[in-house]
PDB file of C-alpha atoms in Angstrom:
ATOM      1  CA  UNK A   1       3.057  -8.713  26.056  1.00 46.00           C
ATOM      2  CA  UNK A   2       1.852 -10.363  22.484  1.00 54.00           C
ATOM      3  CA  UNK A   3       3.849 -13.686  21.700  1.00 53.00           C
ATOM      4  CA  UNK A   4       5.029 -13.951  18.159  1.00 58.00           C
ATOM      5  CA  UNK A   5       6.494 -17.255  16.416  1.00 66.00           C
ATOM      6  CA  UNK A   6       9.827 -17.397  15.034  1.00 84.00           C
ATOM      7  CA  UNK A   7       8.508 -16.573  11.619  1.00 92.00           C
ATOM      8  CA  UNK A   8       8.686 -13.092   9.925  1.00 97.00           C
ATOM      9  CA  UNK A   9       5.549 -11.500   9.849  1.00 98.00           C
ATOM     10  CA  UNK A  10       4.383  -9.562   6.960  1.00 98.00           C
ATOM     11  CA  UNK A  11       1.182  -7.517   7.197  1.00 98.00           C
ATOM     12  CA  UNK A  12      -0.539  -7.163   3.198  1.00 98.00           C
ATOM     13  CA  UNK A  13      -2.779  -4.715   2.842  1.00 98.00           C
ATOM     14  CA  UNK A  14      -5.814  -5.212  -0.051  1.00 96.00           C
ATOM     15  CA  UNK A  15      -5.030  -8.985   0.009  1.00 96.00           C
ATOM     16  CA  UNK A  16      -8.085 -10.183  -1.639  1.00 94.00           C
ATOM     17  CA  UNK A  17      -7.196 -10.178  -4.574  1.00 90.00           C
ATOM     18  CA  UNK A  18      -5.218  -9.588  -7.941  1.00 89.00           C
ATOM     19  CA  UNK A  19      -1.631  -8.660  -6.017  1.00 90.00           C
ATOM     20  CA  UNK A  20      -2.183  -8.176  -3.252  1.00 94.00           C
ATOM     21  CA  UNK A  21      -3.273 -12.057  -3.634  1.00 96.00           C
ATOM     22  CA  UNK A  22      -0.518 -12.928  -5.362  1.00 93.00           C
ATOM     23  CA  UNK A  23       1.802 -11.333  -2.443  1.00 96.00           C
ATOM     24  CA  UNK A  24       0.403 -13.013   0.151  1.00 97.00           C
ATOM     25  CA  UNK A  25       1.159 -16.280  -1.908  1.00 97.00           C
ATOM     26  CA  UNK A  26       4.412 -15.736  -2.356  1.00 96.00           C
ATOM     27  CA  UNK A  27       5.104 -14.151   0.997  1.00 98.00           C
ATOM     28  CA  UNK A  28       3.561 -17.418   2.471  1.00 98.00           C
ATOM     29  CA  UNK A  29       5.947 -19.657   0.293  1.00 97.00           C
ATOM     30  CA  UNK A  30       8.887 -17.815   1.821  1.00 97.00           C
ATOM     31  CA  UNK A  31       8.051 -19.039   5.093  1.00 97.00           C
ATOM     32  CA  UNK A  32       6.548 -15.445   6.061  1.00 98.00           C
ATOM     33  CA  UNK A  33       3.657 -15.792   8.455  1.00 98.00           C
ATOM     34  CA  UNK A  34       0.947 -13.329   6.679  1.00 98.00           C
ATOM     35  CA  UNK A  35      -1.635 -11.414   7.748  1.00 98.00           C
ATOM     36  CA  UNK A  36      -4.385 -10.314   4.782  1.00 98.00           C
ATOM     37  CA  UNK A  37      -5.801  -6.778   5.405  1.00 98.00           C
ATOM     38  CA  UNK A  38      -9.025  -6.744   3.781  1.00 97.00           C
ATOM     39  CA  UNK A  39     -12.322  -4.745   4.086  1.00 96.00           C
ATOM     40  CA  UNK A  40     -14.976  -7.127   2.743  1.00 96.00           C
ATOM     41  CA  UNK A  41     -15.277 -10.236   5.218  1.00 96.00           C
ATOM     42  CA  UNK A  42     -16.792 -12.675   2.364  1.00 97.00           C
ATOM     43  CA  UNK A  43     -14.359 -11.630   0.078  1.00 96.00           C
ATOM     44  CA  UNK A  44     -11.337 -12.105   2.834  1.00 97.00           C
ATOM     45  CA  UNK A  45     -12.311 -15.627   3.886  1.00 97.00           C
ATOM     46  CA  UNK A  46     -12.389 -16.408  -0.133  1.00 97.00           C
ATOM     47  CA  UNK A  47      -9.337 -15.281  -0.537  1.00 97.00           C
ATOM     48  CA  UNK A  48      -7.364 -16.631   2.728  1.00 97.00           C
ATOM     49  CA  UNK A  49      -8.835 -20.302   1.743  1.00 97.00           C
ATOM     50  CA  UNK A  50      -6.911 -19.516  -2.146  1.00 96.00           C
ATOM     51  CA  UNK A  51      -4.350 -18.311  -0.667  1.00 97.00           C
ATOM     52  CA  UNK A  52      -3.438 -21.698   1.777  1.00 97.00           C
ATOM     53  CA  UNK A  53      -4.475 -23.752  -1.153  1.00 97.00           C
ATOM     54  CA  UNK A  54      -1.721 -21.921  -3.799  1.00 96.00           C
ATOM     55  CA  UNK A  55       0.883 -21.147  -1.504  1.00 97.00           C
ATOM     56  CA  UNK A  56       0.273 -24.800   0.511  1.00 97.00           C
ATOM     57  CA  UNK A  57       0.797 -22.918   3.327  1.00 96.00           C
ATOM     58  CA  UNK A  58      -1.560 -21.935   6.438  1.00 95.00           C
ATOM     59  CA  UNK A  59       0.305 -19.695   8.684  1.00 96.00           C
ATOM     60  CA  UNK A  60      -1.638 -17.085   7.462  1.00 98.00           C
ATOM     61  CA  UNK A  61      -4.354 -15.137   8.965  1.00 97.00           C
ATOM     62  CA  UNK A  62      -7.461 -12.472   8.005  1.00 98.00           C
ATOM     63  CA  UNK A  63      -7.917  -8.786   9.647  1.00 98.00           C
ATOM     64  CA  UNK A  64     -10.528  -6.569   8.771  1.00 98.00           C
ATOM     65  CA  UNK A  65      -9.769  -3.024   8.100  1.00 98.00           C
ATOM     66  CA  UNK A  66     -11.578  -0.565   5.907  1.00 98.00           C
ATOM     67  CA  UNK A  67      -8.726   2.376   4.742  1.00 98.00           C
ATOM     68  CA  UNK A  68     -11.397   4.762   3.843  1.00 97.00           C
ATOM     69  CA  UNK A  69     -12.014   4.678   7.762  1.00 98.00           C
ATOM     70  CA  UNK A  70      -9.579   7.189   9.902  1.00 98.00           C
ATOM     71  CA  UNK A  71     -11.388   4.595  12.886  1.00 98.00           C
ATOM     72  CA  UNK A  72     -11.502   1.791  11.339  1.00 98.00           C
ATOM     73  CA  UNK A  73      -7.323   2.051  10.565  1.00 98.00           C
ATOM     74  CA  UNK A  74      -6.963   3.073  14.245  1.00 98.00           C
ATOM     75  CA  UNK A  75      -9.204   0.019  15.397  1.00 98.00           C
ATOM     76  CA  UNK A  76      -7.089  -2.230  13.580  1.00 98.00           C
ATOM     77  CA  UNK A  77      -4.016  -0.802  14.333  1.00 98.00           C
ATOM     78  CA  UNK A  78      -4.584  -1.456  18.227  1.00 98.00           C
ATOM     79  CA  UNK A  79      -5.664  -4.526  17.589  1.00 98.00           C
ATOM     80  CA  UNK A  80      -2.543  -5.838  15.096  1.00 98.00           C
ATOM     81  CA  UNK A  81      -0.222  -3.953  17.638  1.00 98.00           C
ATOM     82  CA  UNK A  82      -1.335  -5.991  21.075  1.00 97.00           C
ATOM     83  CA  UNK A  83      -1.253  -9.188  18.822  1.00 97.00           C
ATOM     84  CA  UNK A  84       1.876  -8.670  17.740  1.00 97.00           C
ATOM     85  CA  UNK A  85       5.386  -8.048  19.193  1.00 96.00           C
ATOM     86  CA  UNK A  86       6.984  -6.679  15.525  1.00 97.00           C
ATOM     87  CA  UNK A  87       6.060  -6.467  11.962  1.00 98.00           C
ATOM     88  CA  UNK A  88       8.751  -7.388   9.669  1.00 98.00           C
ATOM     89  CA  UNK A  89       7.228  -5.867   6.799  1.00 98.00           C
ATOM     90  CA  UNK A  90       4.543  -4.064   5.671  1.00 98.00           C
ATOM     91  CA  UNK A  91       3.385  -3.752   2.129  1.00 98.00           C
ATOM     92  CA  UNK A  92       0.838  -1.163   1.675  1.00 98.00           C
ATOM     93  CA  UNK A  93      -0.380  -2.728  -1.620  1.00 96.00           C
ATOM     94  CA  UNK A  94      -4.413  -1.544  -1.436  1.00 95.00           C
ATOM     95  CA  UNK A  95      -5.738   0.946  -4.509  1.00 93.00           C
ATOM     96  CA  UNK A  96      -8.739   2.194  -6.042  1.00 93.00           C
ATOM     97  CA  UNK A  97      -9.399   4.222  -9.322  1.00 92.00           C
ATOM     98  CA  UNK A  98     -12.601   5.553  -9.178  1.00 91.00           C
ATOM     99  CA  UNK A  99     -13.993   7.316 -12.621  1.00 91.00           C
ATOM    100  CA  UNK A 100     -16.357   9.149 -10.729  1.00 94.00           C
ATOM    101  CA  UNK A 101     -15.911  11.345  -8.083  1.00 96.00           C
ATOM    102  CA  UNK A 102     -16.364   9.235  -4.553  1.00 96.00           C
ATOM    103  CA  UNK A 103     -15.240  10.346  -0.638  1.00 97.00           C
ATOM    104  CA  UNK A 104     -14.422   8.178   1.854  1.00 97.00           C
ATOM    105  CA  UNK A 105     -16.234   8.029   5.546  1.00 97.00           C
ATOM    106  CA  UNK A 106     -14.183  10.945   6.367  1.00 98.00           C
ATOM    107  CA  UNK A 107     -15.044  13.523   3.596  1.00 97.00           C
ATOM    108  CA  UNK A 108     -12.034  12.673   1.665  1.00 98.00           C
ATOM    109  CA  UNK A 109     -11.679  11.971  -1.850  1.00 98.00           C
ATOM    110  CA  UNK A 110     -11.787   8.575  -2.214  1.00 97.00           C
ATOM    111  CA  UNK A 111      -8.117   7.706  -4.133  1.00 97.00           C
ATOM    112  CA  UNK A 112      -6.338   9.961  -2.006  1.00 98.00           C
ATOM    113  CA  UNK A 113      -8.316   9.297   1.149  1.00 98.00           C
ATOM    114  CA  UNK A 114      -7.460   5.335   0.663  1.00 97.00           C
ATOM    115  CA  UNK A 115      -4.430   4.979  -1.130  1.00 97.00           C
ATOM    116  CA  UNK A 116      -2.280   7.745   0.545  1.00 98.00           C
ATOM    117  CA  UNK A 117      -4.199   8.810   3.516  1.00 98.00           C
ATOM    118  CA  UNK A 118      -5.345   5.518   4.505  1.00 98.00           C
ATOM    119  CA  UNK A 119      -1.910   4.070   4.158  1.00 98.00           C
ATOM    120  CA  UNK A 120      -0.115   6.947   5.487  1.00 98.00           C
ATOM    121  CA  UNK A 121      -2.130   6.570   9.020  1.00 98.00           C
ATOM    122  CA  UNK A 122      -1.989   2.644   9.352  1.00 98.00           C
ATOM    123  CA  UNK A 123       1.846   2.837   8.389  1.00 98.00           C
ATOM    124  CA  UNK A 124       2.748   5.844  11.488  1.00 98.00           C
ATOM    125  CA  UNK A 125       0.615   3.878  13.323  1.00 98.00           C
ATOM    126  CA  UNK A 126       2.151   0.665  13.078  1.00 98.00           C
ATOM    127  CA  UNK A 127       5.786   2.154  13.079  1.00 98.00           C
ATOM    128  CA  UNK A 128       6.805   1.132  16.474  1.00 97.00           C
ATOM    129  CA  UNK A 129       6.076  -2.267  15.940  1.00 98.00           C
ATOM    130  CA  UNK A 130       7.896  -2.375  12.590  1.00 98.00           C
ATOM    131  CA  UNK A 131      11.002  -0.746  14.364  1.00 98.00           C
ATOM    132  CA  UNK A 132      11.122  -3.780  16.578  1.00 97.00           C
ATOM    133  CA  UNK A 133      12.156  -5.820  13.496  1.00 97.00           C
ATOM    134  CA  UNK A 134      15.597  -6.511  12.708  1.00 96.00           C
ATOM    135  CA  UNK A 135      15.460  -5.569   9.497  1.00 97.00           C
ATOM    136  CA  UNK A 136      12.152  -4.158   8.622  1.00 98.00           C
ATOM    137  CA  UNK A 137      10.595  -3.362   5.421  1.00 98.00           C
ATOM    138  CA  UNK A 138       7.469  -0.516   4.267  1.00 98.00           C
ATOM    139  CA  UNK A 139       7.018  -0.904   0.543  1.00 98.00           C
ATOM    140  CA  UNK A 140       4.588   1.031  -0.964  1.00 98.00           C
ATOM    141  CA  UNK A 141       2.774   0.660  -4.241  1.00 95.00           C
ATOM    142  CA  UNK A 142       2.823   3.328  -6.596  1.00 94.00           C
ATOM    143  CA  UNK A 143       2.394   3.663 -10.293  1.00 88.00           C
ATOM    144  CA  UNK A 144       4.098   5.103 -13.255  1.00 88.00           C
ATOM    145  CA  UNK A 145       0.880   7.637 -12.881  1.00 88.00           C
ATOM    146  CA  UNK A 146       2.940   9.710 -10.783  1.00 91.00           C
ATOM    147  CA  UNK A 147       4.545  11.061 -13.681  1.00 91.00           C
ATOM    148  CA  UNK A 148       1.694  13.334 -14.572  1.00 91.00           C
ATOM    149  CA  UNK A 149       0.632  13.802 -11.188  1.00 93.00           C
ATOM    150  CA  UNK A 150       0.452  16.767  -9.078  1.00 95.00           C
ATOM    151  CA  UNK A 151      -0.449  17.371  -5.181  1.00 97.00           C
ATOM    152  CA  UNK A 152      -3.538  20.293  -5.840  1.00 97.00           C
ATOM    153  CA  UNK A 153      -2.907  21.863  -2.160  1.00 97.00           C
ATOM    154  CA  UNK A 154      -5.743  24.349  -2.719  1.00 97.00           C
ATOM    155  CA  UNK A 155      -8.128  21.382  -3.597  1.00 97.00           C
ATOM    156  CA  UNK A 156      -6.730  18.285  -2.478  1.00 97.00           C
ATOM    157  CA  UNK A 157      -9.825  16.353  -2.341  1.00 98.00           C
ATOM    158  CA  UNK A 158     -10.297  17.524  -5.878  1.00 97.00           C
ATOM    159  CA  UNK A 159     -14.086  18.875  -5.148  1.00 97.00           C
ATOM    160  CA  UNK A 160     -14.508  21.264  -8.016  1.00 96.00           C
ATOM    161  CA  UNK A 161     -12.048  20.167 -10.739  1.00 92.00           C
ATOM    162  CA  UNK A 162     -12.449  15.772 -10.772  1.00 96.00           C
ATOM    163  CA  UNK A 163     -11.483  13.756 -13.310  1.00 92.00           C
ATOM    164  CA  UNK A 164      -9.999  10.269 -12.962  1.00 93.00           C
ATOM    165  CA  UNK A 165      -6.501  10.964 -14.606  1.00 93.00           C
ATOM    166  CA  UNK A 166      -6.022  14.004 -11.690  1.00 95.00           C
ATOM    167  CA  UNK A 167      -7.135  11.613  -8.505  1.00 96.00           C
ATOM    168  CA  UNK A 168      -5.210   9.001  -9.394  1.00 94.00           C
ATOM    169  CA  UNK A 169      -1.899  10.358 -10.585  1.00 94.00           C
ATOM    170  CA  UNK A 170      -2.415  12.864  -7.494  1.00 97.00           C
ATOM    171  CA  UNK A 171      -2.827   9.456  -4.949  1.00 97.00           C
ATOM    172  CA  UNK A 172       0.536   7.738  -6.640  1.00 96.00           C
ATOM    173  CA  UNK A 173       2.387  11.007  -6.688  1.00 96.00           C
ATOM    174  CA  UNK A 174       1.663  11.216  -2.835  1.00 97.00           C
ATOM    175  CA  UNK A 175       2.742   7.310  -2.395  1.00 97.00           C
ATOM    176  CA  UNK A 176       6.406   8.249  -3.571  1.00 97.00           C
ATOM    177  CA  UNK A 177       6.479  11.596  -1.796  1.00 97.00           C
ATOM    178  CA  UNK A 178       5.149   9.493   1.365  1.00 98.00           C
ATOM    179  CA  UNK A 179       8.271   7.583   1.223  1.00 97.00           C
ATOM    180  CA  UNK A 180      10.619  10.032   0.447  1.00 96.00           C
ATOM    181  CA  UNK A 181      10.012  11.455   3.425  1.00 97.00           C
ATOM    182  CA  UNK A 182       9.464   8.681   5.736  1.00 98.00           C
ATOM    183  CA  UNK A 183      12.968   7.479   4.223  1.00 97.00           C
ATOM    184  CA  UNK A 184      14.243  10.904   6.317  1.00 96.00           C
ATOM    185  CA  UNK A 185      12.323  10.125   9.413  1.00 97.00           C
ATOM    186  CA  UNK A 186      13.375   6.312   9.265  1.00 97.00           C
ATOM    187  CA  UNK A 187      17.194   7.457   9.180  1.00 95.00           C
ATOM    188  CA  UNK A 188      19.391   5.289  11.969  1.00 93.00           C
ATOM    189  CA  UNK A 189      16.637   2.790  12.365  1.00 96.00           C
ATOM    190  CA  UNK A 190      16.686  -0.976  10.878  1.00 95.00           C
ATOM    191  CA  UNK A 191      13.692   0.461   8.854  1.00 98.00           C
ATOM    192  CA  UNK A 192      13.787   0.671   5.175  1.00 98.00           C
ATOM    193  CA  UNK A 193      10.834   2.619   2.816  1.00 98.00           C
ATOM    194  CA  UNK A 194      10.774   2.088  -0.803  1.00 97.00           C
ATOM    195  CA  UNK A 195       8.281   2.758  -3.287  1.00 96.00           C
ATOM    196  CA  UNK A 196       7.537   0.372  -6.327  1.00 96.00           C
ATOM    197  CA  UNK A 197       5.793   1.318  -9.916  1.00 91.00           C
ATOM    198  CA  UNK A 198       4.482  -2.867 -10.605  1.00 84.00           C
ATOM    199  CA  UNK A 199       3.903  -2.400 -14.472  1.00 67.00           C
ATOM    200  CA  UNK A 200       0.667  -3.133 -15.939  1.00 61.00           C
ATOM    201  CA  UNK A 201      -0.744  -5.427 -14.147  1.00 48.00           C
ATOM    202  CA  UNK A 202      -3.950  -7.253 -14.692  1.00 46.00           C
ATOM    203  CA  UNK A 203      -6.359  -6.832 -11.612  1.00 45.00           C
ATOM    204  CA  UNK A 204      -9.837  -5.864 -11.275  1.00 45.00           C
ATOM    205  CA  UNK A 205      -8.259  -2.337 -10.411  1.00 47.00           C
ATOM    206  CA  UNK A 206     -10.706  -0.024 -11.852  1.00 44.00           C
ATOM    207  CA  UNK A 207     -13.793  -2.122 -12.340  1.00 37.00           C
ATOM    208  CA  UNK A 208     -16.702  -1.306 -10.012  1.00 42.00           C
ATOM    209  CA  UNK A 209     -17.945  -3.429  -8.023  1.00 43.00           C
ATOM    210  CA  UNK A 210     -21.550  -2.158  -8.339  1.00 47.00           C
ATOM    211  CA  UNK A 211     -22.152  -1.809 -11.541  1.00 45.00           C
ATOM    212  CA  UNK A 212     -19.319  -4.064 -13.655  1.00 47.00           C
ATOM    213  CA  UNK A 213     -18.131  -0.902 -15.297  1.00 44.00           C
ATOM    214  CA  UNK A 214     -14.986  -1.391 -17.217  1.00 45.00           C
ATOM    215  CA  UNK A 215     -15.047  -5.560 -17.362  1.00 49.00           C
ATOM    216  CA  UNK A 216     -15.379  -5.686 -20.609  1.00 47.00           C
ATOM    217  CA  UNK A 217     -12.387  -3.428 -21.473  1.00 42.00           C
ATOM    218  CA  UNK A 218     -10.479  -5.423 -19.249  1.00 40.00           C
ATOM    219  CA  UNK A 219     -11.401  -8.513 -21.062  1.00 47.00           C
ATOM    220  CA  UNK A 220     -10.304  -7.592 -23.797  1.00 40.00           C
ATOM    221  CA  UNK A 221      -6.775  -6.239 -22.772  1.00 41.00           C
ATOM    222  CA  UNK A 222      -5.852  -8.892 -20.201  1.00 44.00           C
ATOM    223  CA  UNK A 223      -3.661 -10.825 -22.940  1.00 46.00           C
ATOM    224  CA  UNK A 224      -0.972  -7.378 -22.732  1.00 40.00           C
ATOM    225  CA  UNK A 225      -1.199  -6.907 -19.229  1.00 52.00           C
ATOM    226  CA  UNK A 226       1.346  -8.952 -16.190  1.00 60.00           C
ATOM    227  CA  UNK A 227      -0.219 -11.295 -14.322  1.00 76.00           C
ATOM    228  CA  UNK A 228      -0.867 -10.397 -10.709  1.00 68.00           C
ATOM    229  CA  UNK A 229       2.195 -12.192  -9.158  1.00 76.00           C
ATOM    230  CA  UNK A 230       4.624 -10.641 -12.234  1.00 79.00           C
ATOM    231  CA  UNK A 231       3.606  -7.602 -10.862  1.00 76.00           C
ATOM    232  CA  UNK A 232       4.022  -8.555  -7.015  1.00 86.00           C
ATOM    233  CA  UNK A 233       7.656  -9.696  -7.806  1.00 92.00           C
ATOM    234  CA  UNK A 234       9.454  -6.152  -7.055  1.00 94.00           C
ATOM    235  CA  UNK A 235       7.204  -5.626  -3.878  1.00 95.00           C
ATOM    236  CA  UNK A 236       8.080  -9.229  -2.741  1.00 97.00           C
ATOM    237  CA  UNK A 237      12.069  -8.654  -3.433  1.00 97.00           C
ATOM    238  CA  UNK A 238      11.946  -5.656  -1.486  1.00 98.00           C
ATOM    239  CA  UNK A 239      10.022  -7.015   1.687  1.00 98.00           C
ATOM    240  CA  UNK A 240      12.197  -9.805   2.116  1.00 98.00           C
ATOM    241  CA  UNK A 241      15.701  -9.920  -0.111  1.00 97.00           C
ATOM    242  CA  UNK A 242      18.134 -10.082   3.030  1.00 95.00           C
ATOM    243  CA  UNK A 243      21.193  -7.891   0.946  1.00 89.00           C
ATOM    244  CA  UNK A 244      19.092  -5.200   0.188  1.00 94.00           C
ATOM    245  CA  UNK A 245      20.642  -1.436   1.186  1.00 94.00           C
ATOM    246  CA  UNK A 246      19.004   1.013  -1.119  1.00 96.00           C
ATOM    247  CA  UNK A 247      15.951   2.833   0.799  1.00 96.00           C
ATOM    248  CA  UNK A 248      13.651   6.057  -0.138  1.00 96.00           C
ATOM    249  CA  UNK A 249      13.945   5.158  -4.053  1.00 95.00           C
ATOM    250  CA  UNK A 250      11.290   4.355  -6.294  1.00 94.00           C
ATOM    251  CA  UNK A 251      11.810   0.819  -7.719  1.00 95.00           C
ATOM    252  CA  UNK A 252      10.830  -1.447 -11.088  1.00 92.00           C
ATOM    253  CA  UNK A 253      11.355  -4.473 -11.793  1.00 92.00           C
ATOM    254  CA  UNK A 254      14.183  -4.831  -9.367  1.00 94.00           C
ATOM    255  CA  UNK A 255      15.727  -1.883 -10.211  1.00 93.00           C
ATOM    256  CA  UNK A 256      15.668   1.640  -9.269  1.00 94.00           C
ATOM    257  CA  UNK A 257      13.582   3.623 -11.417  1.00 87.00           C
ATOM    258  CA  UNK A 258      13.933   7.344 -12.359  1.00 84.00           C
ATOM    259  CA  UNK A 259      10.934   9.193 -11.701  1.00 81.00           C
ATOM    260  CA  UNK A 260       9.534  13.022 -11.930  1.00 85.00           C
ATOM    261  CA  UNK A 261      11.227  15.816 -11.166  1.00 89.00           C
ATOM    262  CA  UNK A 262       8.005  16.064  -8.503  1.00 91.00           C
ATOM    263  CA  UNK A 263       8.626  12.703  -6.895  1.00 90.00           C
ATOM    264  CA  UNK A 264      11.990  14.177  -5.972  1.00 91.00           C
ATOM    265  CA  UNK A 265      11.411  17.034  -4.278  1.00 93.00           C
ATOM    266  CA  UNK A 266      11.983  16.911  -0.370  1.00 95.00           C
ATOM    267  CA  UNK A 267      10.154  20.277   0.538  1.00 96.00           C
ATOM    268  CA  UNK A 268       7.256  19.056  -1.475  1.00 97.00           C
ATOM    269  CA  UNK A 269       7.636  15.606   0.519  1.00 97.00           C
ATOM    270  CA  UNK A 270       7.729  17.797   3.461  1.00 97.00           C
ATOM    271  CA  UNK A 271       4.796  19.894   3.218  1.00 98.00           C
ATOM    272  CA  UNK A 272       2.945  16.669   2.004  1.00 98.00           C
ATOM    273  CA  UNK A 273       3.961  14.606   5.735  1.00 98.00           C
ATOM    274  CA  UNK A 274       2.822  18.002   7.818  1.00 98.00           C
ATOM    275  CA  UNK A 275      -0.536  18.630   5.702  1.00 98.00           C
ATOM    276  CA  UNK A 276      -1.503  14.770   5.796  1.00 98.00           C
ATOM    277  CA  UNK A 277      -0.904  14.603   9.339  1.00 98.00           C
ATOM    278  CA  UNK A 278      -3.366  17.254  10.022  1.00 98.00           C
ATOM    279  CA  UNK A 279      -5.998  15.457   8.022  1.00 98.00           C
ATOM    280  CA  UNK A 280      -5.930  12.302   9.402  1.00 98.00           C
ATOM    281  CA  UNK A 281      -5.048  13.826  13.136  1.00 97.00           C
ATOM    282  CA  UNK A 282      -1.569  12.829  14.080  1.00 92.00           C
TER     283      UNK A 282
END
């Protein structure tokens, strides 16, 4: 059996930076003991040394996971689940906007594949060991995006219509949906699911990595955006504020947050859980 400390334990996933960063610094100066989720090994240890240095904390540690891997999140899963007893919360904070047209290892499209079906795997798969916690937490970053988004059943992984503005909105429409319904499945447990739209926030979320597409724009319109932690600050009050109630709503800025009619809609949530199992093989 694992042995665990008397500390929380929070389990960030995309840590490496921008919030998922900032998260894991202010999750750290709560006393949490952290664990970064990141795909890139360089780019983990560079981010768990900034994170002990801002937070001035070191009960923190780095697991490597890749979500556009159904193996890699079941590798990890096994892994985080013989280290540790329970997982007090889990913020599924990882996201990529990509403007053209990628799949993941699986065949998936790469925004869904990684920020719903990625997610939506490492969180079922991690669910016992978040239902050992006394008061656990699954908060799940969305985006206002959801608003124009719709789930395209008869081409989810969006192979003959792509465009950026479909993917995405169709990957944060399926975050909220993800929760609506986990929110029924969680029902009489100490588990609560909530959803969170962060605001603007300026991250390198939507600059590639391989070619440095989009860093200019993002120059230039960092001065309007939130900084990474202002936009952590609702995802942080809902892993850890000890009087919270409220679960299966969509949240921002502390505050419950109306959203589409879409994001609403349980049968929708429903056929969502049932067709996402069968893709990732639950």
């Amino acid at each position: 059996m694992p042995k665990q400390s008397t500390r929380k334990t929070a389990l960030v996933t995309g840590a490496n930076s921008g919030m998922g960063l900032a998260t894991t610094v202010e999750l750290l100066k709560k006393d949490y003991h952290v664990v970064m989720l990141c795909r890139n090994e360089h780019r983990g240890e560079e981010a768990l040394q900034k994170a002990k240095q801002e937070s001035r904390r070191d009960h923190v540690d780095l697991m490597l996971c890749d979500l556009g891997s159904l193996e890699s999140i079941r590798q990890f899963a096994d892994r985080f689940n013989r280290r540790f007893l329970k997982l007090d919360a889990l913020i599924n904070n990882a996201g990529v906007v990509t403007t053209k047209r990628t799949t993941t290892t699986d065949g998936f499209e790469g925004m869904l594949g990684i920020n719903h079906l990625g997610h939506f795997l490492l969180t079922n798969l991690l669910l016992n060991t978040i239902k050992r916690s006394k008061d656990g937490r699954i908060v799940t970053v969305s985006s206002g995006a959801h608003k124009v988004g719709k789930i395209h059943f008869e081409d989810p992984h969006l192979k003959k219509r792509f465009n950026v503005i479909r993917g995405y909105s169709q990957s944060k429409l399926a975050n909220i949906l993800f929760t609506v319904q986990l929110d029924e499945r969680l029902e009489g447990t100490n588990v609560k699911a909530n959803s969170v739209h962060p605001g603007a926030v300026s991250t390198s979320l939507g600059v590639s990595r391989e070619s440095g597409f989009g860093k200019t724009i993002h120059a230039m319109l960092r001065p309007f955006f939130l900084t990474p932690a202002e936009g952590a600050d609702t995802a942080v009050y809902l892993a850890t504020a000890p009087d919270l109630t409220i679960s299966g709503e969509y949240f921002y800025k502390r505050k419950v947050e109306p959203h589409s009619k879409r994001a609403q809609d349980q049968e929708l949530a429903e056929k969502l859980w049932h067709w996402s199992e069968k893709e990732v093989g639950i």
